[in-house]
PDB file of C-alpha atoms in Angstrom:
ATOM      1  CA  MET A   8     -28.193-121.845-126.058  1.00 89.00           C
ATOM      2  CA  TYR A   9     -25.537-123.174-123.676  1.00 93.00           C
ATOM      3  CA  ILE A  10     -22.259-121.667-122.514  1.00 93.00           C
ATOM      4  CA  PHE A  11     -19.552-124.273-121.984  1.00 94.00           C
ATOM      5  CA  SER A  12     -16.596-123.299-119.820  1.00 94.00           C
ATOM      6  CA  ARG A  13     -13.481-125.109-118.638  1.00 95.00           C
ATOM      7  CA  SER A  14     -11.417-123.565-115.854  1.00 96.00           C
ATOM      8  CA  THR A  15      -8.170-124.357-114.091  1.00 96.00           C
ATOM      9  CA  ILE A  16      -5.270-122.609-112.344  1.00 97.00           C
ATOM     10  CA  ALA A  17      -1.766-122.067-113.680  1.00 97.00           C
ATOM     11  CA  ALA A  18       0.966-123.773-111.666  1.00 96.00           C
ATOM     12  CA  LEU A  19       3.017-121.505-109.410  1.00 93.00           C
ATOM     13  CA  GLY A  20       5.894-120.049-111.367  1.00 92.00           C
ATOM     14  CA  ARG A  21       4.517-121.303-114.694  1.00 94.00           C
ATOM     15  CA  GLN A  22       2.015-118.528-115.520  1.00 91.00           C
ATOM     16  CA  PHE A  23       4.127-117.147-118.347  1.00 93.00           C
ATOM     17  CA  ASP A  24       4.160-120.597-119.947  1.00 95.00           C
ATOM     18  CA  ALA A  25       0.583-121.540-119.115  1.00 96.00           C
ATOM     19  CA  ILE A  26      -1.108-118.472-120.625  1.00 95.00           C
ATOM     20  CA  PRO A  27       0.420-118.813-124.136  1.00 96.00           C
ATOM     21  CA  ALA A  28      -0.370-122.534-124.036  1.00 96.00           C
ATOM     22  CA  ALA A  29      -3.984-121.784-123.089  1.00 96.00           C
ATOM     23  CA  VAL A  30      -4.279-119.381-126.020  1.00 96.00           C
ATOM     24  CA  GLY A  31      -2.659-121.866-128.400  1.00 96.00           C
ATOM     25  CA  VAL A  32      -5.015-124.712-127.548  1.00 96.00           C
ATOM     26  CA  ALA A  33      -8.022-122.390-127.900  1.00 96.00           C
ATOM     27  CA  GLU A  34      -6.889-121.380-131.376  1.00 96.00           C
ATOM     28  CA  LEU A  35      -6.468-125.034-132.363  1.00 96.00           C
ATOM     29  CA  VAL A  36      -9.914-125.993-131.028  1.00 96.00           C
ATOM     30  CA  THR A  37     -11.495-123.124-132.963  1.00 95.00           C
ATOM     31  CA  LYS A  38      -9.726-124.276-136.126  1.00 95.00           C
ATOM     32  CA  LEU A  39     -10.701-127.938-135.727  1.00 96.00           C
ATOM     33  CA  THR A  40     -14.327-127.452-134.676  1.00 95.00           C
ATOM     34  CA  GLY A  41     -15.305-124.174-136.312  1.00 93.00           C
ATOM     35  CA  LYS A  42     -16.590-122.950-132.933  1.00 92.00           C
ATOM     36  CA  ASP A  43     -15.171-119.763-131.433  1.00 92.00           C
ATOM     37  CA  VAL A  44     -13.259-120.408-128.212  1.00 94.00           C
ATOM     38  CA  ASN A  45     -12.295-117.501-125.950  1.00 94.00           C
ATOM     39  CA  VAL A  46      -9.692-117.445-123.197  1.00 96.00           C
ATOM     40  CA  PHE A  47     -10.163-115.538-119.936  1.00 97.00           C
ATOM     41  CA  THR A  48      -8.068-114.944-116.856  1.00 96.00           C
ATOM     42  CA  GLY A  49      -9.429-114.120-113.421  1.00 96.00           C
ATOM     43  CA  ARG A  50      -8.783-110.551-112.298  1.00 95.00           C
ATOM     44  CA  PHE A  51     -10.664-110.423-109.005  1.00 96.00           C
ATOM     45  CA  GLY A  52     -12.709-112.896-107.001  1.00 96.00           C
ATOM     46  CA  ALA A  53     -10.846-115.952-108.321  1.00 94.00           C
ATOM     47  CA  PRO A  54      -7.601-117.723-107.376  1.00 93.00           C
ATOM     48  CA  GLN A  55      -4.496-116.070-108.803  1.00 92.00           C
ATOM     49  CA  GLY A  56      -3.568-117.688-112.097  1.00 94.00           C
ATOM     50  CA  SER A  57      -7.140-118.749-112.929  1.00 96.00           C
ATOM     51  CA  VAL A  58      -7.655-119.527-116.609  1.00 97.00           C
ATOM     52  CA  MET A  59     -10.963-120.206-118.352  1.00 96.00           C
ATOM     53  CA  TRP A  60     -11.913-121.331-121.855  1.00 96.00           C
ATOM     54  CA  THR A  61     -15.479-120.696-123.072  1.00 95.00           C
ATOM     55  CA  ALA A  62     -17.565-121.550-126.116  1.00 94.00           C
ATOM     56  CA  ARG A  63     -21.221-121.259-127.045  1.00 91.00           C
ATOM     57  CA  THR A  64     -23.122-124.332-128.180  1.00 92.00           C
ATOM     58  CA  GLU A  65     -26.728-124.899-129.164  1.00 92.00           C
ATOM     59  CA  SER A  66     -27.083-128.401-127.737  1.00 92.00           C
ATOM     60  CA  MET A  67     -25.400-131.332-126.031  1.00 92.00           C
ATOM     61  CA  VAL A  68     -25.338-133.037-129.419  1.00 95.00           C
ATOM     62  CA  GLU A  69     -23.267-130.220-130.896  1.00 95.00           C
ATOM     63  CA  LEU A  70     -20.930-130.220-127.890  1.00 94.00           C
ATOM     64  CA  GLN A  71     -20.362-133.970-128.230  1.00 95.00           C
ATOM     65  CA  GLU A  72     -19.634-133.557-131.951  1.00 95.00           C
ATOM     66  CA  MET A  73     -16.959-131.010-131.048  1.00 95.00           C
ATOM     67  CA  THR A  74     -15.480-133.384-128.473  1.00 95.00           C
ATOM     68  CA  ASP A  75     -15.406-136.270-130.969  1.00 96.00           C
ATOM     69  CA  LYS A  76     -13.501-134.138-133.500  1.00 96.00           C
ATOM     70  CA  LEU A  77     -10.924-133.173-130.904  1.00 96.00           C
ATOM     71  CA  MET A  78     -10.413-136.695-129.572  1.00 96.00           C
ATOM     72  CA  ALA A  79      -9.784-137.913-133.126  1.00 97.00           C
ATOM     73  CA  ASP A  80      -7.108-135.286-133.875  1.00 97.00           C
ATOM     74  CA  ALA A  81      -3.520-136.296-133.115  1.00 97.00           C
ATOM     75  CA  GLY A  82      -2.295-132.692-133.098  1.00 96.00           C
ATOM     76  CA  TYR A  83      -4.791-131.726-130.410  1.00 96.00           C
ATOM     77  CA  LEU A  84      -3.876-134.694-128.239  1.00 96.00           C
ATOM     78  CA  GLU A  85      -0.178-133.914-128.611  1.00 96.00           C
ATOM     79  CA  MET A  86      -0.787-130.312-127.570  1.00 95.00           C
ATOM     80  CA  LEU A  87      -2.629-131.472-124.462  1.00 94.00           C
ATOM     81  CA  GLU A  88       0.286-133.746-123.605  1.00 94.00           C
ATOM     82  CA  SER A  89       2.709-130.839-123.958  1.00 94.00           C
ATOM     83  CA  MET A  90       0.715-128.843-121.381  1.00 95.00           C
ATOM     84  CA  ASN A  91       1.344-131.327-118.560  1.00 93.00           C
ATOM     85  CA  GLY A  92       2.760-129.528-115.541  1.00 94.00           C
ATOM     86  CA  LEU A  93       1.527-126.073-116.557  1.00 96.00           C
ATOM     87  CA  PHE A  94      -1.614-126.179-114.413  1.00 96.00           C
ATOM     88  CA  MET A  95      -1.931-127.195-110.776  1.00 94.00           C
ATOM     89  CA  ALA A  96      -5.660-127.881-110.511  1.00 86.00           C
ATOM     90  CA  PRO A  97      -7.832-130.413-112.361  1.00 91.00           C
ATOM     91  CA  ALA A  98      -9.898-128.642-115.006  1.00 92.00           C
ATOM     92  CA  GLU A  99     -13.541-128.097-114.038  1.00 93.00           C
ATOM     93  CA  ASP A 100     -16.193-128.071-116.763  1.00 94.00           C
ATOM     94  CA  ARG A 101     -19.418-126.080-116.485  1.00 93.00           C
ATOM     95  CA  LEU A 102     -22.417-126.046-118.807  1.00 94.00           C
ATOM     96  CA  GLY A 103     -24.964-123.296-118.282  1.00 93.00           C
ATOM     97  CA  ARG A 104     -28.226-122.885-120.172  1.00 94.00           C
ATOM     98  CA  VAL A 105     -28.876-119.257-121.112  1.00 94.00           C
ATOM     99  CA  LEU A 106     -32.393-118.251-120.041  1.00 95.00           C
ATOM    100  CA  THR A 107     -32.337-114.690-121.379  1.00 92.00           C
ATOM    101  CA  GLY A 108     -32.081-113.845-125.075  1.00 81.00           C
ATOM    102  CA  PRO A 109     -29.179-115.479-126.965  1.00 72.00           C
ATOM    103  CA  LEU A 110     -25.832-113.918-126.078  1.00 72.00           C
ATOM    104  CA  ASP A 111     -23.572-112.608-128.817  1.00 73.00           C
ATOM    105  CA  ALA A 112     -20.088-114.021-129.125  1.00 66.00           C
ATOM    106  CA  ALA A 113     -17.810-112.911-126.295  1.00 65.00           C
ATOM    107  CA  SER A 114     -16.571-109.498-127.359  1.00 77.00           C
ATOM    108  CA  SER A 115     -16.089-107.356-124.264  1.00 89.00           C
ATOM    109  CA  LYS A 116     -12.715-107.009-122.570  1.00 93.00           C
ATOM    110  CA  TYR A 117     -14.136-107.760-119.120  1.00 95.00           C
ATOM    111  CA  TYR A 118     -17.093-109.711-117.777  1.00 95.00           C
ATOM    112  CA  GLY A 119     -18.623-109.482-114.347  1.00 96.00           C
ATOM    113  CA  VAL A 120     -19.698-112.938-113.162  1.00 96.00           C
ATOM    114  CA  THR A 121     -22.131-113.318-110.279  1.00 96.00           C
ATOM    115  CA  ARG A 122     -23.119-116.768-109.042  1.00 96.00           C
ATOM    116  CA  ALA A 123     -25.698-117.820-106.465  1.00 95.00           C
ATOM    117  CA  ALA A 124     -27.767-120.839-105.471  1.00 96.00           C
ATOM    118  CA  MET A 125     -31.560-120.819-105.551  1.00 97.00           C
ATOM    119  CA  LEU A 126     -33.510-122.033-102.565  1.00 96.00           C
ATOM    120  CA  ASN A 127     -35.403-125.294-102.957  1.00 94.00           C
ATOM    121  CA  GLY A 128     -39.032-124.572-103.737  1.00 95.00           C
ATOM    122  CA  LYS A 129     -38.207-121.056-104.963  1.00 96.00           C
ATOM    123  CA  GLN A 130     -36.705-121.941-108.333  1.00 96.00           C
ATOM    124  CA  ALA A 131     -39.481-120.481-110.501  1.00 96.00           C
ATOM    125  CA  ASP A 132     -39.487-117.144-108.682  1.00 96.00           C
ATOM    126  CA  ALA A 133     -35.684-117.021-108.549  1.00 97.00           C
ATOM    127  CA  ILE A 134     -35.375-117.636-112.293  1.00 97.00           C
ATOM    128  CA  ALA A 135     -37.967-114.960-113.053  1.00 96.00           C
ATOM    129  CA  PHE A 136     -36.025-112.574-110.818  1.00 97.00           C
ATOM    130  CA  GLY A 137     -32.714-113.492-112.501  1.00 97.00           C
ATOM    131  CA  ILE A 138     -34.063-112.863-115.995  1.00 97.00           C
ATOM    132  CA  LYS A 139     -35.669-109.565-114.970  1.00 96.00           C
ATOM    133  CA  THR A 140     -32.469-108.348-113.335  1.00 96.00           C
ATOM    134  CA  ALA A 141     -30.252-109.285-116.285  1.00 96.00           C
ATOM    135  CA  GLU A 142     -32.572-107.631-118.803  1.00 95.00           C
ATOM    136  CA  TYR A 143     -32.784-104.454-116.732  1.00 96.00           C
ATOM    137  CA  ILE A 144     -28.986-104.209-116.448  1.00 96.00           C
ATOM    138  CA  GLY A 145     -28.492-104.768-120.173  1.00 93.00           C
ATOM    139  CA  LYS A 146     -31.126-102.206-121.168  1.00 94.00           C
ATOM    140  CA  SER A 147     -29.960 -99.599-118.659  1.00 95.00           C
ATOM    141  CA  LEU A 148     -26.270 -99.836-119.540  1.00 92.00           C
ATOM    142  CA  GLY A 149     -26.506-100.803-123.219  1.00 90.00           C
ATOM    143  CA  THR A 150     -24.288-103.839-122.736  1.00 90.00           C
ATOM    144  CA  GLN A 151     -24.458-107.613-122.914  1.00 89.00           C
ATOM    145  CA  SER A 152     -26.162-109.006-119.864  1.00 94.00           C
ATOM    146  CA  GLY A 153     -27.255-112.618-119.543  1.00 94.00           C
ATOM    147  CA  PHE A 154     -28.604-115.076-117.006  1.00 96.00           C
ATOM    148  CA  SER A 155     -28.092-118.837-117.018  1.00 96.00           C
ATOM    149  CA  LYS A 156     -28.880-121.907-114.947  1.00 96.00           C
ATOM    150  CA  SER A 157     -26.299-124.597-114.345  1.00 94.00           C
ATOM    151  CA  GLY A 158     -26.996-127.814-116.227  1.00 89.00           C
ATOM    152  CA  TYR A 159     -24.549-129.823-114.112  1.00 88.00           C
ATOM    153  CA  GLY A 160     -22.811-129.295-110.802  1.00 84.00           C
ATOM    154  CA  GLY A 161     -24.753-127.436-108.143  1.00 86.00           C
ATOM    155  CA  PHE A 162     -28.402-128.326-108.758  1.00 88.00           C
ATOM    156  CA  ASN A 163     -29.708-124.801-108.076  1.00 94.00           C
ATOM    157  CA  ASP A 164     -26.709-122.753-109.280  1.00 96.00           C
ATOM    158  CA  VAL A 165     -27.384-119.693-111.447  1.00 97.00           C
ATOM    159  CA  THR A 166     -25.088-117.120-113.050  1.00 97.00           C
ATOM    160  CA  TRP A 167     -25.354-113.522-114.243  1.00 96.00           C
ATOM    161  CA  LEU A 168     -22.899-112.206-116.875  1.00 95.00           C
ATOM    162  CA  VAL A 169     -22.336-108.509-117.630  1.00 95.00           C
ATOM    163  CA  GLY A 170     -19.909-107.296-120.301  1.00 94.00           C
ATOM    164  CA  PHE A 171     -17.624-104.259-119.969  1.00 94.00           C
ATOM    165  CA  ASP A 172     -15.434-102.758-122.679  1.00 93.00           C
ATOM    166  CA  SER A 173     -12.988-101.016-120.337  1.00 94.00           C
ATOM    167  CA  GLU A 174     -11.954-100.470-116.738  1.00 95.00           C
ATOM    168  CA  ALA A 175     -13.929 -97.209-116.848  1.00 96.00           C
ATOM    169  CA  ASP A 176     -17.060 -99.216-117.677  1.00 95.00           C
ATOM    170  CA  VAL A 177     -16.419-101.436-114.647  1.00 96.00           C
ATOM    171  CA  ASP A 178     -16.205 -98.342-112.446  1.00 96.00           C
ATOM    172  CA  ALA A 179     -19.355 -96.891-114.023  1.00 95.00           C
ATOM    173  CA  PHE A 180     -21.241-100.127-113.339  1.00 96.00           C
ATOM    174  CA  ASP A 181     -20.241-100.052-109.675  1.00 95.00           C
ATOM    175  CA  ASP A 182     -21.447 -96.449-109.407  1.00 96.00           C
ATOM    176  CA  TRP A 183     -24.686 -97.321-111.207  1.00 96.00           C
ATOM    177  CA  GLN A 184     -25.396-100.213-108.845  1.00 94.00           C
ATOM    178  CA  MET A 185     -25.082 -97.874-105.906  1.00 95.00           C
ATOM    179  CA  SER A 186     -27.274 -95.115-107.311  1.00 96.00           C
ATOM    180  CA  ASP A 187     -29.940 -96.523-109.663  1.00 96.00           C
ATOM    181  CA  SER A 188     -33.299 -96.634-107.868  1.00 96.00           C
ATOM    182  CA  GLY A 189     -34.860 -98.973-110.421  1.00 95.00           C
ATOM    183  CA  TYR A 190     -32.104-101.497-109.838  1.00 95.00           C
ATOM    184  CA  HIS A 191     -32.550-101.170-106.081  1.00 95.00           C
ATOM    185  CA  ASP A 192     -36.282-101.845-106.448  1.00 94.00           C
ATOM    186  CA  ILE A 193     -35.619-105.019-108.420  1.00 94.00           C
ATOM    187  CA  VAL A 194     -32.970-106.294-106.010  1.00 92.00           C
ATOM    188  CA  ALA A 195     -35.385-105.745-103.125  1.00 91.00           C
ATOM    189  CA  GLU A 196     -37.685-108.303-104.775  1.00 88.00           C
ATOM    190  CA  ALA A 197     -35.125-111.071-104.268  1.00 87.00           C
ATOM    191  CA  GLY A 198     -36.409-111.678-100.763  1.00 81.00           C
ATOM    192  CA  GLU A 199     -35.734-115.267 -99.733  1.00 89.00           C
ATOM    193  CA  LEU A 200     -35.068-116.643-103.205  1.00 96.00           C
ATOM    194  CA  PHE A 201     -31.409-117.602-102.779  1.00 95.00           C
ATOM    195  CA  VAL A 202     -29.333-119.560-100.290  1.00 94.00           C
ATOM    196  CA  GLU A 203     -27.824-117.216 -97.728  1.00 90.00           C
ATOM    197  CA  ASN A 204     -24.153-116.368 -98.393  1.00 89.00           C
ATOM    198  CA  SER A 205     -24.145-118.352-101.682  1.00 92.00           C
ATOM    199  CA  GLY A 206     -23.515-115.257-103.791  1.00 91.00           C
ATOM    200  CA  HIS A 207     -20.061-114.818-105.305  1.00 95.00           C
ATOM    201  CA  THR A 208     -18.861-112.131-107.719  1.00 95.00           C
ATOM    202  CA  SER A 209     -15.744-112.147-109.887  1.00 97.00           C
ATOM    203  CA  LEU A 210     -14.258-110.142-112.735  1.00 97.00           C
ATOM    204  CA  ILE A 211     -12.652-111.955-115.663  1.00 97.00           C
ATOM    205  CA  GLU A 212     -10.615-110.520-118.539  1.00 96.00           C
ATOM    206  CA  ARG A 213     -10.713-111.823-122.105  1.00 95.00           C
ATOM    207  CA  ILE A 214      -7.165-112.302-123.356  1.00 93.00           C
ATOM    208  CA  ALA A 215      -7.774-114.203-126.592  1.00 86.00           C
ATOM    209  CA  GLY A 216     -10.539-115.027-129.014  1.00 78.00           C
ATOM    210  CA  PRO A 217     -11.986-113.923-132.346  1.00 69.00           C
ATOM    211  CA  PRO A 218     -12.464-110.143-132.636  1.00 64.00           C
ATOM    212  CA  ALA A 219     -16.058-108.991-132.317  1.00 53.00           C
ATOM    213  CA  PRO A 220     -17.920-108.203-135.588  1.00 48.00           C
ATOM    214  CA  ASP A 221     -18.067-104.533-136.525  1.00 49.00           C
ATOM    215  CA  ARG A 222     -15.680-103.574-133.762  1.00 42.00           C
ATOM    216  CA  PRO A 223     -11.939-102.867-133.805  1.00 41.00           C
ATOM    217  CA  ASP A 224      -9.765-105.927-133.323  1.00 42.00           C
ATOM    218  CA  ASP A 225      -6.665-106.026-131.173  1.00 40.00           C
ATOM    219  CA  THR A 226      -4.648-104.096-133.756  1.00 37.00           C
ATOM    220  CA  GLY A 227      -7.076-101.193-133.719  1.00 40.00           C
ATOM    221  CA  GLN A 228      -8.021-101.779-137.351  1.00 36.00           C
ATOM    222  CA  GLU A 229     -11.641-102.109-138.479  1.00 35.00           C
TER     223      GLU A 229
END
């Protein structure tokens, strides 16, 4: 499984126009391709006005099929044209291969995102560490927790994702990180697996996307 993401930054003074446009294009892509597209904004650890679209895909072939459908649709191309001037940074695409068990569709309100770069020659140990850490977090907290390796971009880049349903869950995770001895033991194993000072943590908030199965949607109805 891959996670495709496209991120950019809303133009200064245009956030209230850019966010609805970002949601609208995600809804159109979902309709045209049949693939769920979620929209996130950066809360902390990202430039103000950061916007991200994400979708899961099983292969590059499937991703290209989605792209072909979009490029052939006049309505989609017109919508892109109408968004000119709403964003001030070129969109950056990422494609990460999930190395833990398959992730469910994005359903949590918040996601903690931690990125780092593996040291050359330490990739096998670093990946084993990343998987172990993600699985321990998910099991301990009963939440989605995944680990992926970048397919393009930084050659050794890896990412951890942890889902939170509320601000209280974010606080609880911070407290757990500080107090859980098992987590501390695992982190101590990292040793010299990652490039010094390459770690970066952010918190993103899901603002649009299909409601999660068997959970209340945005209206509070089952």
